[in-house]
Coordinates of C-alpha atoms in Angstrom, one line a residue:
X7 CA 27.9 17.5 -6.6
X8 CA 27.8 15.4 -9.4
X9 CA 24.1 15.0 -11.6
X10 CA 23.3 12.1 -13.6
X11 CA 21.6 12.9 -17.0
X12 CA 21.4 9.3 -17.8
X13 CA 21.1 6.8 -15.0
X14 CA 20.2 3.8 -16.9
X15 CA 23.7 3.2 -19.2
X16 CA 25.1 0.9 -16.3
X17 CA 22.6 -1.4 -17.1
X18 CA 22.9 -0.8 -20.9
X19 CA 26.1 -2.6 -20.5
X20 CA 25.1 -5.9 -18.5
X21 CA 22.2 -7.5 -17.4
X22 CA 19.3 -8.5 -18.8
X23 CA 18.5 -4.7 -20.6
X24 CA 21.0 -5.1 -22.9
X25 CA 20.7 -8.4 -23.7
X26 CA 17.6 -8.2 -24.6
X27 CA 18.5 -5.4 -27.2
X28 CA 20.4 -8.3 -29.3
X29 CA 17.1 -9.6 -30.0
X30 CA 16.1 -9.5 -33.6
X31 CA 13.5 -11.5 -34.1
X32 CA 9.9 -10.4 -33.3
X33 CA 7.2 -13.0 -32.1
X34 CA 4.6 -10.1 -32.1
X35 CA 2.4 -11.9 -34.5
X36 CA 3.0 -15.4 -33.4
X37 CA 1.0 -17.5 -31.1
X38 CA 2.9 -20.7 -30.4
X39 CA 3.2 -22.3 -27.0
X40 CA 4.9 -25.1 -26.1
X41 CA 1.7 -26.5 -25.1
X42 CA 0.7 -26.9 -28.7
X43 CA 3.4 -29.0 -29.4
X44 CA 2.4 -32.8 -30.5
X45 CA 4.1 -36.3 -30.8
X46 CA 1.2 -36.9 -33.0
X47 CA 1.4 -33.2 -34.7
X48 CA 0.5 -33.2 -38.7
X49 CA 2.7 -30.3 -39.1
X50 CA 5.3 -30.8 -41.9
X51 CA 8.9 -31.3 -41.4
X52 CA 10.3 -27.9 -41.8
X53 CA 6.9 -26.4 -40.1
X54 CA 7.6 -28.3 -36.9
X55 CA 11.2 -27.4 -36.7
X56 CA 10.6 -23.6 -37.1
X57 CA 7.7 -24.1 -34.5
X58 CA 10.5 -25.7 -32.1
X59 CA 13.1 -23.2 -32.9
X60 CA 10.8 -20.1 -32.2
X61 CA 9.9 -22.6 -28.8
X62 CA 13.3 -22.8 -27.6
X63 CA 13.8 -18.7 -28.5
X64 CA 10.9 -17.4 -26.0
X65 CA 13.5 -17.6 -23.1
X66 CA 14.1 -14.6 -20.3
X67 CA 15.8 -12.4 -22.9
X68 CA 12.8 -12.2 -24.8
X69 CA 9.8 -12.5 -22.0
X70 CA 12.1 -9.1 -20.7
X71 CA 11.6 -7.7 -24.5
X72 CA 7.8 -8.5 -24.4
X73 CA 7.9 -7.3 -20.5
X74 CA 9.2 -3.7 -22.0
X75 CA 7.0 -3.4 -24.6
X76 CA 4.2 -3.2 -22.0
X77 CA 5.8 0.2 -20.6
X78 CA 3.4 3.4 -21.2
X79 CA 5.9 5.5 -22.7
X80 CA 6.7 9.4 -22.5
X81 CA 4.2 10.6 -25.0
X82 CA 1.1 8.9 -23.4
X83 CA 2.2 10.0 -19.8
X84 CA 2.4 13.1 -21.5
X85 CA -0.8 13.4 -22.9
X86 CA -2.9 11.9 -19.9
X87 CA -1.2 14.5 -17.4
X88 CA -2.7 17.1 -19.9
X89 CA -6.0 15.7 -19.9
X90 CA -5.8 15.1 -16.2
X91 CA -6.7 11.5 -16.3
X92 CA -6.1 9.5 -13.1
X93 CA -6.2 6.0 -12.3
X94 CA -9.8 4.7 -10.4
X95 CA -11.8 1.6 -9.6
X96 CA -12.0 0.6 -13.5
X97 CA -8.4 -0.1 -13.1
X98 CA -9.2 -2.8 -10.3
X99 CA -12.2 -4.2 -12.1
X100 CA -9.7 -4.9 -15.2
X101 CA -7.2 -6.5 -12.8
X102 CA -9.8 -8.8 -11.8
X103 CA -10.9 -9.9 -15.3
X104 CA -6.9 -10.7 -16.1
X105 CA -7.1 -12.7 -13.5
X106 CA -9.7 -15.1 -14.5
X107 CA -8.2 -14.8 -17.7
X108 CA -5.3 -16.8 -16.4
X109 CA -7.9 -19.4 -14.8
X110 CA -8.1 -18.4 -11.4
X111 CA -10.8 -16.7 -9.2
X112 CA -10.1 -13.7 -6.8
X113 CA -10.6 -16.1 -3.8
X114 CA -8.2 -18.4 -4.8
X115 CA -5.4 -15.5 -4.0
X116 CA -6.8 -16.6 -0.1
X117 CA -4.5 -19.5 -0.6
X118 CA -1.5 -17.3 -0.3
X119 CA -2.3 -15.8 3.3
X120 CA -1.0 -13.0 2.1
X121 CA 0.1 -9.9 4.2
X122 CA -0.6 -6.7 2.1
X123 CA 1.5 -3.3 3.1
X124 CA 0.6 0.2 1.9
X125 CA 2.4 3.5 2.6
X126 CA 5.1 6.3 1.0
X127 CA 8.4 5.6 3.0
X128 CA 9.3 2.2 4.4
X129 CA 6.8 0.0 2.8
X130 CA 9.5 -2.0 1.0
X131 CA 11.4 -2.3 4.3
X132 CA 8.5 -3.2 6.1
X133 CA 7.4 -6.2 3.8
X134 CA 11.3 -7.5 3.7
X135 CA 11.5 -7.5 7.5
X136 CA 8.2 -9.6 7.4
X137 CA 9.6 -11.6 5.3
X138 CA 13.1 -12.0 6.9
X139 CA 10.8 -12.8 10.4
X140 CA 9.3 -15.4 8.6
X141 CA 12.2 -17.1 6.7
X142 CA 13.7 -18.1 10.3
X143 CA 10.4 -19.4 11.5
X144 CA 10.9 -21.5 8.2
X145 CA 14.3 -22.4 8.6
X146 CA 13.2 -23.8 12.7
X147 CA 10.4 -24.7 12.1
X148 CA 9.1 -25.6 8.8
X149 CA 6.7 -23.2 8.3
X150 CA 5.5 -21.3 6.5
X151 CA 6.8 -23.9 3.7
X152 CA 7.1 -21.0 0.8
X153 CA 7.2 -17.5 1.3
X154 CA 6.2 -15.3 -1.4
X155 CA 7.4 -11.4 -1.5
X156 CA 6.6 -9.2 -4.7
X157 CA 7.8 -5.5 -4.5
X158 CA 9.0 -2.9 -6.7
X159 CA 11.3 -1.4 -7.7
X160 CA 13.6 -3.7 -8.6
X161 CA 17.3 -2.6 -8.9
X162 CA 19.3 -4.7 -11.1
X163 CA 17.0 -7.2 -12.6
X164 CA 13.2 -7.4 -12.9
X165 CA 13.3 -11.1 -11.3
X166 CA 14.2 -9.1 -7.7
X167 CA 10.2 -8.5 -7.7
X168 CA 9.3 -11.8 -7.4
X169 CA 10.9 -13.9 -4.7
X170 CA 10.3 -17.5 -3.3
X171 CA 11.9 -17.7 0.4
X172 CA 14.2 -14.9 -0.4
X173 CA 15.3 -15.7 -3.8
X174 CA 14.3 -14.3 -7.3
X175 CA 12.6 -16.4 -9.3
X176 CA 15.2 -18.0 -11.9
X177 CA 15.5 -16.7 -15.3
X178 CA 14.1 -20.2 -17.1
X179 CA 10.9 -19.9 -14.2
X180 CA 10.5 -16.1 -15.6
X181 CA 10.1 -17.0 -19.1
X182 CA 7.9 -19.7 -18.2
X183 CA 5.2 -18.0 -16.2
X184 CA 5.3 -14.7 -18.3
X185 CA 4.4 -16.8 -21.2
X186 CA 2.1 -18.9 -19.5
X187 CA 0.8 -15.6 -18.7
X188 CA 0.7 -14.0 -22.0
X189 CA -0.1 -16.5 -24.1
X190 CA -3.7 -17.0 -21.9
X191 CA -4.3 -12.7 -22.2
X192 CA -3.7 -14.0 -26.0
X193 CA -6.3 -16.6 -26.2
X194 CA -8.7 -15.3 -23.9
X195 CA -10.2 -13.3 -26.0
X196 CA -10.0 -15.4 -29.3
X197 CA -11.6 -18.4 -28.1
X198 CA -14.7 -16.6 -27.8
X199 CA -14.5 -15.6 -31.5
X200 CA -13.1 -11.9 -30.2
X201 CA -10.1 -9.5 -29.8
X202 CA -6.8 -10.8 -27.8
X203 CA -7.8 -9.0 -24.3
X204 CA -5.5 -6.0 -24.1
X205 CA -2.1 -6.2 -21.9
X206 CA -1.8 -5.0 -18.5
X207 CA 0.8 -2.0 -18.3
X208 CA 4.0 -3.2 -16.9
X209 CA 3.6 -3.2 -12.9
X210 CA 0.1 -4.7 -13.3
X211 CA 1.1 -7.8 -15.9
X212 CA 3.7 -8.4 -13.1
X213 CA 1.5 -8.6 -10.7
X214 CA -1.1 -10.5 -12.3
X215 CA 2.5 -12.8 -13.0
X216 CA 3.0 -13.1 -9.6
X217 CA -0.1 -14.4 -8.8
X218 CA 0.0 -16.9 -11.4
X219 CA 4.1 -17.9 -10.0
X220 CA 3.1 -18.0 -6.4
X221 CA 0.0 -20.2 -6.7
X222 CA 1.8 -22.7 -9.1
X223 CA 4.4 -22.6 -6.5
X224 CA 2.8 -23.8 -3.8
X225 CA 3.6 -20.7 -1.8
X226 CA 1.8 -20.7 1.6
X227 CA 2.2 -17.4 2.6
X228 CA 2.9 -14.2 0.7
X229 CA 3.8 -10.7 1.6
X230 CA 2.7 -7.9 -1.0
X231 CA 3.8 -4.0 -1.4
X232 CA 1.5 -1.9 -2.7
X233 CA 2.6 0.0 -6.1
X234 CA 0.6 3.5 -6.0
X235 CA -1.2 4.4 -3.9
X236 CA -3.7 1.8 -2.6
X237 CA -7.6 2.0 -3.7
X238 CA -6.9 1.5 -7.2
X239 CA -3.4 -0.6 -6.7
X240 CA -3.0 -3.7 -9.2
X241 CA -2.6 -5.5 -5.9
X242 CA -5.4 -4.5 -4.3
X243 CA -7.9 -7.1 -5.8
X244 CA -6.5 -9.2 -2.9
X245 CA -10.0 -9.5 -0.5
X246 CA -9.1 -11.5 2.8
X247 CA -5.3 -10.7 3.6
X248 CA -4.5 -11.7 6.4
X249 CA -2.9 -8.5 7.9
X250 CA -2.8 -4.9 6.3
X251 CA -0.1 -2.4 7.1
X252 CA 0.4 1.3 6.5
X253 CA 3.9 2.7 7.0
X254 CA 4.7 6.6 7.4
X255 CA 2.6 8.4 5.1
X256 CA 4.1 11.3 2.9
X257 CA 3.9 13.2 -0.2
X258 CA 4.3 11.5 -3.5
X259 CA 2.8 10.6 -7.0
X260 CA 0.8 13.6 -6.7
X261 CA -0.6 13.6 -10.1
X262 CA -1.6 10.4 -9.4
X263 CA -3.1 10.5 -5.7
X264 CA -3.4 14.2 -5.3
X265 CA -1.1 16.5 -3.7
X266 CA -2.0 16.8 0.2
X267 CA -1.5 14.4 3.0
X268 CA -5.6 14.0 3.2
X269 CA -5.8 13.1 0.0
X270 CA -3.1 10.8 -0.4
X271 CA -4.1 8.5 3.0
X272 CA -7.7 8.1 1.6
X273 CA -6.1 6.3 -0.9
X274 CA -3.6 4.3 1.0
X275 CA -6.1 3.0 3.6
X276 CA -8.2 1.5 0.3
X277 CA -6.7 -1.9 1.3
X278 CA -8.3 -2.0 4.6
X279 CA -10.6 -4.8 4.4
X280 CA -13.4 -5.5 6.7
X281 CA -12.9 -8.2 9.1
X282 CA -9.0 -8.1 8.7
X283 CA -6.4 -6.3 11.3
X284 CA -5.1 -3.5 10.1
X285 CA -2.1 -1.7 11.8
X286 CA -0.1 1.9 10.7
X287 CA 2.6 3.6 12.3
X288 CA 2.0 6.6 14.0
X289 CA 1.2 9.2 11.6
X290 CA 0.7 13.2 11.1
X291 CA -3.1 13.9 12.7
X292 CA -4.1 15.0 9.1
X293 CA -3.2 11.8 7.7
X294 CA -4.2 9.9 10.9
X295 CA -7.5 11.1 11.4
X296 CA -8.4 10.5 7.6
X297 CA -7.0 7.0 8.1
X298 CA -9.3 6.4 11.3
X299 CA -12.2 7.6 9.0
X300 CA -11.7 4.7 6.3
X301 CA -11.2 2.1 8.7
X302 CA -14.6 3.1 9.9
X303 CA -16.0 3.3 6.7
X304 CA -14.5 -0.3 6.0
X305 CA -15.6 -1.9 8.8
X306 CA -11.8 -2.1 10.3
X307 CA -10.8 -1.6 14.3
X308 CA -7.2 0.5 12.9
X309 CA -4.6 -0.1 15.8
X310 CA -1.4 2.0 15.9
X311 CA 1.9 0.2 15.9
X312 CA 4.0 1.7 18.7
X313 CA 7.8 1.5 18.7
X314 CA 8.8 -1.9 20.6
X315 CA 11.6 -0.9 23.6
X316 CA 13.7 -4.1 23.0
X317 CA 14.5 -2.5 19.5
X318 CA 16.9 -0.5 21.1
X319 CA 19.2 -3.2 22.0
X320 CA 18.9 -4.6 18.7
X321 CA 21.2 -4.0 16.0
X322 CA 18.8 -2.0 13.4
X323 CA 20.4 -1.1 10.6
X324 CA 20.3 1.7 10.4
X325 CA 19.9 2.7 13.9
X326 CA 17.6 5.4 13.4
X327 CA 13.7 5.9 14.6
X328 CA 12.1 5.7 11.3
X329 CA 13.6 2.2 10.9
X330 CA 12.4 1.1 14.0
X331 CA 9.1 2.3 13.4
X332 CA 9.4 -0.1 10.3
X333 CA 10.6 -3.0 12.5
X334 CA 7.9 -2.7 15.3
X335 CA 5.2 -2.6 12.2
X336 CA 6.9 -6.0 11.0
X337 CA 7.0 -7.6 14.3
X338 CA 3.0 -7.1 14.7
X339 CA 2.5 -8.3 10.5
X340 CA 4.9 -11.2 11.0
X341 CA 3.2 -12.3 14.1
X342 CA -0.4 -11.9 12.7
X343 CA 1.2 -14.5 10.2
X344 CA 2.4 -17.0 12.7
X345 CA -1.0 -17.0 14.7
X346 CA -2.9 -17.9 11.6
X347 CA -0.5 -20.3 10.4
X348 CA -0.6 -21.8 14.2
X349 CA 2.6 -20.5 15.4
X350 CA 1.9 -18.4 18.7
X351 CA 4.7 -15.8 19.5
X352 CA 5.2 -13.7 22.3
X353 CA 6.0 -10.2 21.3
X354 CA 5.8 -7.9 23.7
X355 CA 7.7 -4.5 24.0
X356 CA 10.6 -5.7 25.6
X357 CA 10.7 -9.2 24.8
X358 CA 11.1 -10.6 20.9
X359 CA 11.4 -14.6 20.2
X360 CA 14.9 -15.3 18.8
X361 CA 14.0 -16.1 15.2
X362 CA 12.3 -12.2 15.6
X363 CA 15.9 -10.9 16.9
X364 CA 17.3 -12.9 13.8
X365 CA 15.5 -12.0 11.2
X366 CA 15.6 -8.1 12.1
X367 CA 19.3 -7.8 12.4
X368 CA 19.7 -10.5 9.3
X369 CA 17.9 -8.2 7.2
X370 CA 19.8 -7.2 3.9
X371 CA 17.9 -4.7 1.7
X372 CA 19.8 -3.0 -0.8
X373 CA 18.8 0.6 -1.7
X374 CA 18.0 1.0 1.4
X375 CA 20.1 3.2 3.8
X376 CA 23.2 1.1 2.0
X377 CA 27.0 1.4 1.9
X378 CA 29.4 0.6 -0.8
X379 CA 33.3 0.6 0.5
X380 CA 36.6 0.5 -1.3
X381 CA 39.9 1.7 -0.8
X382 CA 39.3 5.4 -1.3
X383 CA 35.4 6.2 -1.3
X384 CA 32.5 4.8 0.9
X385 CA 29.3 4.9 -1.1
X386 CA 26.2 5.9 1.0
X387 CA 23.2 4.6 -1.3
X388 CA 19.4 5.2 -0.7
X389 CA 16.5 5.4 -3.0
X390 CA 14.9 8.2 -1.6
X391 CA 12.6 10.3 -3.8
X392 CA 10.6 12.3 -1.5
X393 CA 11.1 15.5 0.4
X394 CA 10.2 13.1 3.9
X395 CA 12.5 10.3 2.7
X396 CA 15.0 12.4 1.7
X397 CA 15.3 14.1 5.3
X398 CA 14.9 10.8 6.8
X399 CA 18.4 9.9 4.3
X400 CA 20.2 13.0 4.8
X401 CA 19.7 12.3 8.6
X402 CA 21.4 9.1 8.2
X403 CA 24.1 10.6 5.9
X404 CA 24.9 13.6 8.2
X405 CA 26.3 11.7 10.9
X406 CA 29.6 11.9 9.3
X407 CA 31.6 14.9 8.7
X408 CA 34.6 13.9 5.9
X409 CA 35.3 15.6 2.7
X410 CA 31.4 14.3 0.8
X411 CA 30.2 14.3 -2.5
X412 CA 26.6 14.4 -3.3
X413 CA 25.0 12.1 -6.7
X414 CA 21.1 13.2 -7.3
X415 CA 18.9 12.4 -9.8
X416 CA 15.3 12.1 -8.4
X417 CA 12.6 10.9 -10.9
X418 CA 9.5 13.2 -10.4
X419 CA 9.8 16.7 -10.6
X420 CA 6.2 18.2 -9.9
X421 CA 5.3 19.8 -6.3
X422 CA 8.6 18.8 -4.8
X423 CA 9.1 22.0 -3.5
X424 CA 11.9 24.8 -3.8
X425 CA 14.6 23.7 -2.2
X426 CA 15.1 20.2 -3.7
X427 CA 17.1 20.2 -7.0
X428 CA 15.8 18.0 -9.6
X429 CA 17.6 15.7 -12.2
X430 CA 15.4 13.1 -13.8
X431 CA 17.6 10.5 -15.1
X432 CA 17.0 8.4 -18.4
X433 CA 15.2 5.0 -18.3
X434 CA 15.9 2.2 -20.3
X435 CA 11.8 2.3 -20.5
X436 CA 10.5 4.9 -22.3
X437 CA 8.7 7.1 -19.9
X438 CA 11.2 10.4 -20.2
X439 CA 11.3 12.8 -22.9
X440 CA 14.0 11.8 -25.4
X441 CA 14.9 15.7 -25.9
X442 CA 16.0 16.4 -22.3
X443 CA 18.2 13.3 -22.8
X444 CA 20.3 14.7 -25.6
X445 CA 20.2 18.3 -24.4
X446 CA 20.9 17.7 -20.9
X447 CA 19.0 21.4 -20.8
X448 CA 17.3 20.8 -17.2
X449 CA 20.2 19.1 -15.8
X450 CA 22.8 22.0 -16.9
X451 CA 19.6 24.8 -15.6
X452 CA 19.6 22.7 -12.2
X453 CA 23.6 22.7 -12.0
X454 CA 23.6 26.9 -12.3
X455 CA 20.9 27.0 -9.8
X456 CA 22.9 24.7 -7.0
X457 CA 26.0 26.8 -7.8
X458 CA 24.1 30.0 -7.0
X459 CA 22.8 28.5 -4.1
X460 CA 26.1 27.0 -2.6
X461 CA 28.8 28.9 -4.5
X462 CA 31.8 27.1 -2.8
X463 CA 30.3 23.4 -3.9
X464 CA 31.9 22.0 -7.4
X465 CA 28.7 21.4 -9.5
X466 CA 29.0 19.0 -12.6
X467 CA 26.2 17.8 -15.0
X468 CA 27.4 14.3 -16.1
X469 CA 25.4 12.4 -19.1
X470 CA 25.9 8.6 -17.7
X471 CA 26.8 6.4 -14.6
X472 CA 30.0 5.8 -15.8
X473 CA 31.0 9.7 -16.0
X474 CA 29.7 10.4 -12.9
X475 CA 31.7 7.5 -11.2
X476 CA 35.1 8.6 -13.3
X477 CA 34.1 12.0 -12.1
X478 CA 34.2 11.1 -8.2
X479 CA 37.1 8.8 -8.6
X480 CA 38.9 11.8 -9.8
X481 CA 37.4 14.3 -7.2
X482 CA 38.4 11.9 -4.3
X483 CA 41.9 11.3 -5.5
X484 CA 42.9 14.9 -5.8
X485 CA 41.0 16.4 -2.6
X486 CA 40.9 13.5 -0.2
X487 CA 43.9 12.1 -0.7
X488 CA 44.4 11.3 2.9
X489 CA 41.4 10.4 4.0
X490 CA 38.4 8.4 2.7
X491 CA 35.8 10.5 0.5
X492 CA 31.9 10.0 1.6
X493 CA 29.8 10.0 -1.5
X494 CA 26.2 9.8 -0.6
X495 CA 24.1 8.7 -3.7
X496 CA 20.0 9.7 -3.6
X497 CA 16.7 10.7 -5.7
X498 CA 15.7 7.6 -6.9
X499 CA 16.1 3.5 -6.9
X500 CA 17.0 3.7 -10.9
X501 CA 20.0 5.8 -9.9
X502 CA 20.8 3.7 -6.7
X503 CA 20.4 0.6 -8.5
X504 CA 22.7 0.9 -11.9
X505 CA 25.0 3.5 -9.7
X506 CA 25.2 0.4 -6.7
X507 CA 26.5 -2.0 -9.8
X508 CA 28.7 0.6 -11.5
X509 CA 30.5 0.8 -8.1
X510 CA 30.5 -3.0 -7.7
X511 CA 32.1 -3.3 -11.1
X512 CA 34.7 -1.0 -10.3
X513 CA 35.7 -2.5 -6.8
X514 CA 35.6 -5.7 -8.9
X515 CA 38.0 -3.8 -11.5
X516 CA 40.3 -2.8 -9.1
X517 CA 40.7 -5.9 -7.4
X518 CA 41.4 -7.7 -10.9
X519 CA 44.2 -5.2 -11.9
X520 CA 45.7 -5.9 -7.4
X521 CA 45.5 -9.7 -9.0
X522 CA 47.2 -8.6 -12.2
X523 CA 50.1 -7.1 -10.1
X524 CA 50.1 -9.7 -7.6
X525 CA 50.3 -12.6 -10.6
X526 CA 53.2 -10.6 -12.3
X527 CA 55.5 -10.6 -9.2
X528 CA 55.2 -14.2 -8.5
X529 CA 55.8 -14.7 -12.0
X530 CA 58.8 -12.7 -11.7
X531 CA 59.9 -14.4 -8.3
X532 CA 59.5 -17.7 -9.8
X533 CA 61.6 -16.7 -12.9
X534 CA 64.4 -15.6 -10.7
X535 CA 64.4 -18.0 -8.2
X536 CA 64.6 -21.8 -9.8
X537 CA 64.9 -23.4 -6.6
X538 CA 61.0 -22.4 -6.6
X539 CA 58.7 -25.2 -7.1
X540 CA 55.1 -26.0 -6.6
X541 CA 53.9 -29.6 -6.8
X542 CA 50.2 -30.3 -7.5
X543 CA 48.6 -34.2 -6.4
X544 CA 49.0 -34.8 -10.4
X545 CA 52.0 -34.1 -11.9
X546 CA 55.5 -33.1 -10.4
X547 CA 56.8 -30.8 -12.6
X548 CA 57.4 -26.9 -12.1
X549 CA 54.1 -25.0 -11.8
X550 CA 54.1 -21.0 -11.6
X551 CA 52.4 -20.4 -8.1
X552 CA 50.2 -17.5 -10.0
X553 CA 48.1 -19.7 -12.4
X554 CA 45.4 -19.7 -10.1
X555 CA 44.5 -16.4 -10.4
X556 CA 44.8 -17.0 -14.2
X557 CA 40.9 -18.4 -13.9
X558 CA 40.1 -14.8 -13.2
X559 CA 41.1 -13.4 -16.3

């Protein structure tokens, strides 16, 4: 087994987290937007070229600088887990005032039609099958005309959060609504002869963004994940969704929602709204009955979402119940949708309309219950971080039976229970003590306690993505020589996500040096036989048969 100290480095080296590092310059204390730029402006010559040089410089790199410096960092987490401070309904009452900051009105999200999805496992998957559903009603039949889906967390790059009809919004549309977002917290407060009003934390400025993207957009219907929870969610200012949803309800961000089952489904039925249908999958009876008690409370007839029979002769991926209880909550959402949108469906247990059937089986979800393949190793990736999710992945996993490898660095580390070893790994935020990152003191305590527990398994405490990915190349060359090695890779989406594009850059490594060898042996055939010739449309002289692969390198 193979622990990950640092699970972030991956993304160190590409992607929009490093590049952001080579940013020197600091706009901190400078207002300009490129709406304050004039034809008729009486700003002096030099004055107005800085002002459109520091214009062109607030691109993506530096809306992801700003973005980051919105995190809460270790030392505050630190503190309010000492003095016990949890979120409440303050924290919804402040979304609502950035909103009209930004110019809009809480019933103007009613434009969006948005379908709103709580839950602990399968939320995520739940909104993305919606959303697949959806995209091939819009692909046959023109509607809904934009579909909007915002979830967390993202794996690669921050832009995965917000999508329009299954695309991330584009870097240049990033930089443009997060400064058209920041710049009006900026002003809001200084027009009115007062303080700038203070910045959301990260997930609830890019939710506020989202908003703000989506109604510019002209999206028509939107599908949101909740973030924590559910009463006192960022998203939750939403009023008249069209449909709410509650997937399989476990336990997680205890210090946050509370550490039983009751406690943690009071909060996630707080986006029940009265007058809006509201659907869960089946759920514990704790859990259930507290849910039933909220609906009443809220005015809300709560339905259960039973499994649909034609699922079975679907091709789920992965074929297991949970997912299918995922799917059969979709399938209700999605049709909700349709009906209000004036599409009528007809889903009934053992009958599904064929853009249903599509967008189920379509449905590509990375993170989730995903595999990785190369020559040697097959990479079994899921971002579970819960004791119920990680049953629900080790299920999946332990279908096969080849020599395996296990990767694990789970994020939270309180209440988890005995018998799950924990590994936080680093974040390119700044929410993780900085000494454990150095030390690598709980990793190398956790390794002992694994050996002790398993004393046949190799245990190794690796400090980056990179080692741990050298590490299994090794492992699997020496011990499953003749076979393919199973490496199944778990504890949280920041591993899954820079450990998923580690392994993609090495598949993509390998396959450069097969082109290298491949390019060298024509080139060496072509050398040694003259009679060897290759004529192109534009010129007839002798041209190596390798050069196109020259474009790769």
């Amino acid at each position: 087994m193979a622990q990950c100290g640092t699970a972030r480095t991956s993304a160190q080296l590409r992607g929009d987290r490093n590049e952001v590092a080579t940013w020197t310059i600091s706009f901190s204390t400078m207002n300009y937007h490129p709406s304050y730029l004039s034809p008729a402006s009486t700003l002096g010559v030099d004055q107005a070229m800085e002002t459109e040089t520091i214009r062109k410089m607030r691109n993506y790199f530096d809306a992801i600088r700003k973005l980051n410096s919105t995190q809460t960092g270790f030392a505050l987490l630190r503190e309010r887990k000492r003095l016990n401070h949890s979120i409440n309904a303050s924290a919804v009452d402040q979304m609502r005032k950035w909103v009209q900051c930004l110019g809009y009105s809480i019933s103007d999200l009613d434009r969006l039609n948005i379908v709103h999805v709580g839950g602990t496992k399968g939320k995520g998957t739940a909104c993305a099958y919606v959303n697949s559903i959806l995209q091939k009603y819009r692909q046959s039949c023109g509607v809904p005309r934009k579909i909007g889906l915002y979830t967390s967390p993202h794996l690669i790059t921050v832009r995965e959060r917000i999508q329009i009809n299954s695309e991330p919004i584009s870097e240049e549309k990033f930089a443009k609504y997060f400064f058209e977002t920041w710049d009006a917290l900026e002003t809001s407060g200084r027009n009115d002869g007062l303080d700038p009003v203070p910045k959301p934390p990260y997930f609830r400025f890019l939710t506020l963004m989202s908003f703000h993207v989506f109604l510019s957009e002209g999206v028509d219907t939107a599908i949101y994940e909740v973030g924590v929870g559910g009463e006192f969610d960022s998203t939750n200012i939403i009023e008249k969704p069209v449909a709410t949803g509650i997937t399989t309800l476990g336990i997680d961000h205890v210090a946050v929602l509370g550490d039983t089952i009751e406690e943690i489904a009071w909060h996630k039925a707080g986006i029940f709204k009265r007058g809006c249908p509201a659907y869960t999958v089946p759920q514990l009876p704790h859990a259930m009955e507290v849910l039933k008690k909220r609906a009443i409370e809220k005015g809300v007839n709560l339905n259960v979402a039973r499994n649909f029979s034609v699922l079975d002769n679907i091709n789920i991926k992965p074929a297991e119940h949970f997912q299918k209880k995922n799917a059969s909550l979709a399938i209700i959402l999605a049709s909700i949708v349709l009906k209000k949108l004036g599409i009528a469906t007809n889903c009934i247990p053992d009958t599904l309309p064929d853009q249903f059937i599509q967008g189920l089986e379509n449905l590509v979800w990375r993170g989730r219950c995903e595999t990785l393949t190369n020559r040697q190793q097959s990479w079994y990736l899921d971002g579970a971080h819960t004791r119920e999710s990680l049953e629900l992945a080790c299920s999946w996993f332990g279908r096969v039976s080849r020599p395996s490898m296990l990767c694990f660095a789970p994020i939270s580390h309180t209440k988890a229970g005995p018998t799950i070893l924990l590994c936080p790994p680093e974040f390119v935020n700044k929410n993780i003590d900085p000494d454990t990152l150095q030390t690598l003191t709980l990793q190398k305590e956790l390794a002992t306690t694994w050996q002790g527990l398993d004393p046949c398994t190799e245990v190794a405490s690796l400090p980056s993505i990179e080692d741990a990915i050298d590490y299994v190349r090794s492992i699997s060359g020496r011990n499953c020589a003749e076979q393919e090695a199973l490496i199944f890779v778990t504890g949280s989406f920041h591993l899954v996500g820079d450990l998923s594009e580690g392994v993609n850059s090495w598949i993509f490594s390998d396959l450069a040096k097969l082109l290298k060898v491949i390019r060298g042996r024509l080139l060496e055939a072509w050398h040694n036989c003259p009679e060897l010739k290759f004529r192109t449309p534009y010129q007839s002289s002798q041209v190596p048969p390798y050069v196109i692969t020259d474009l790769f390198f």
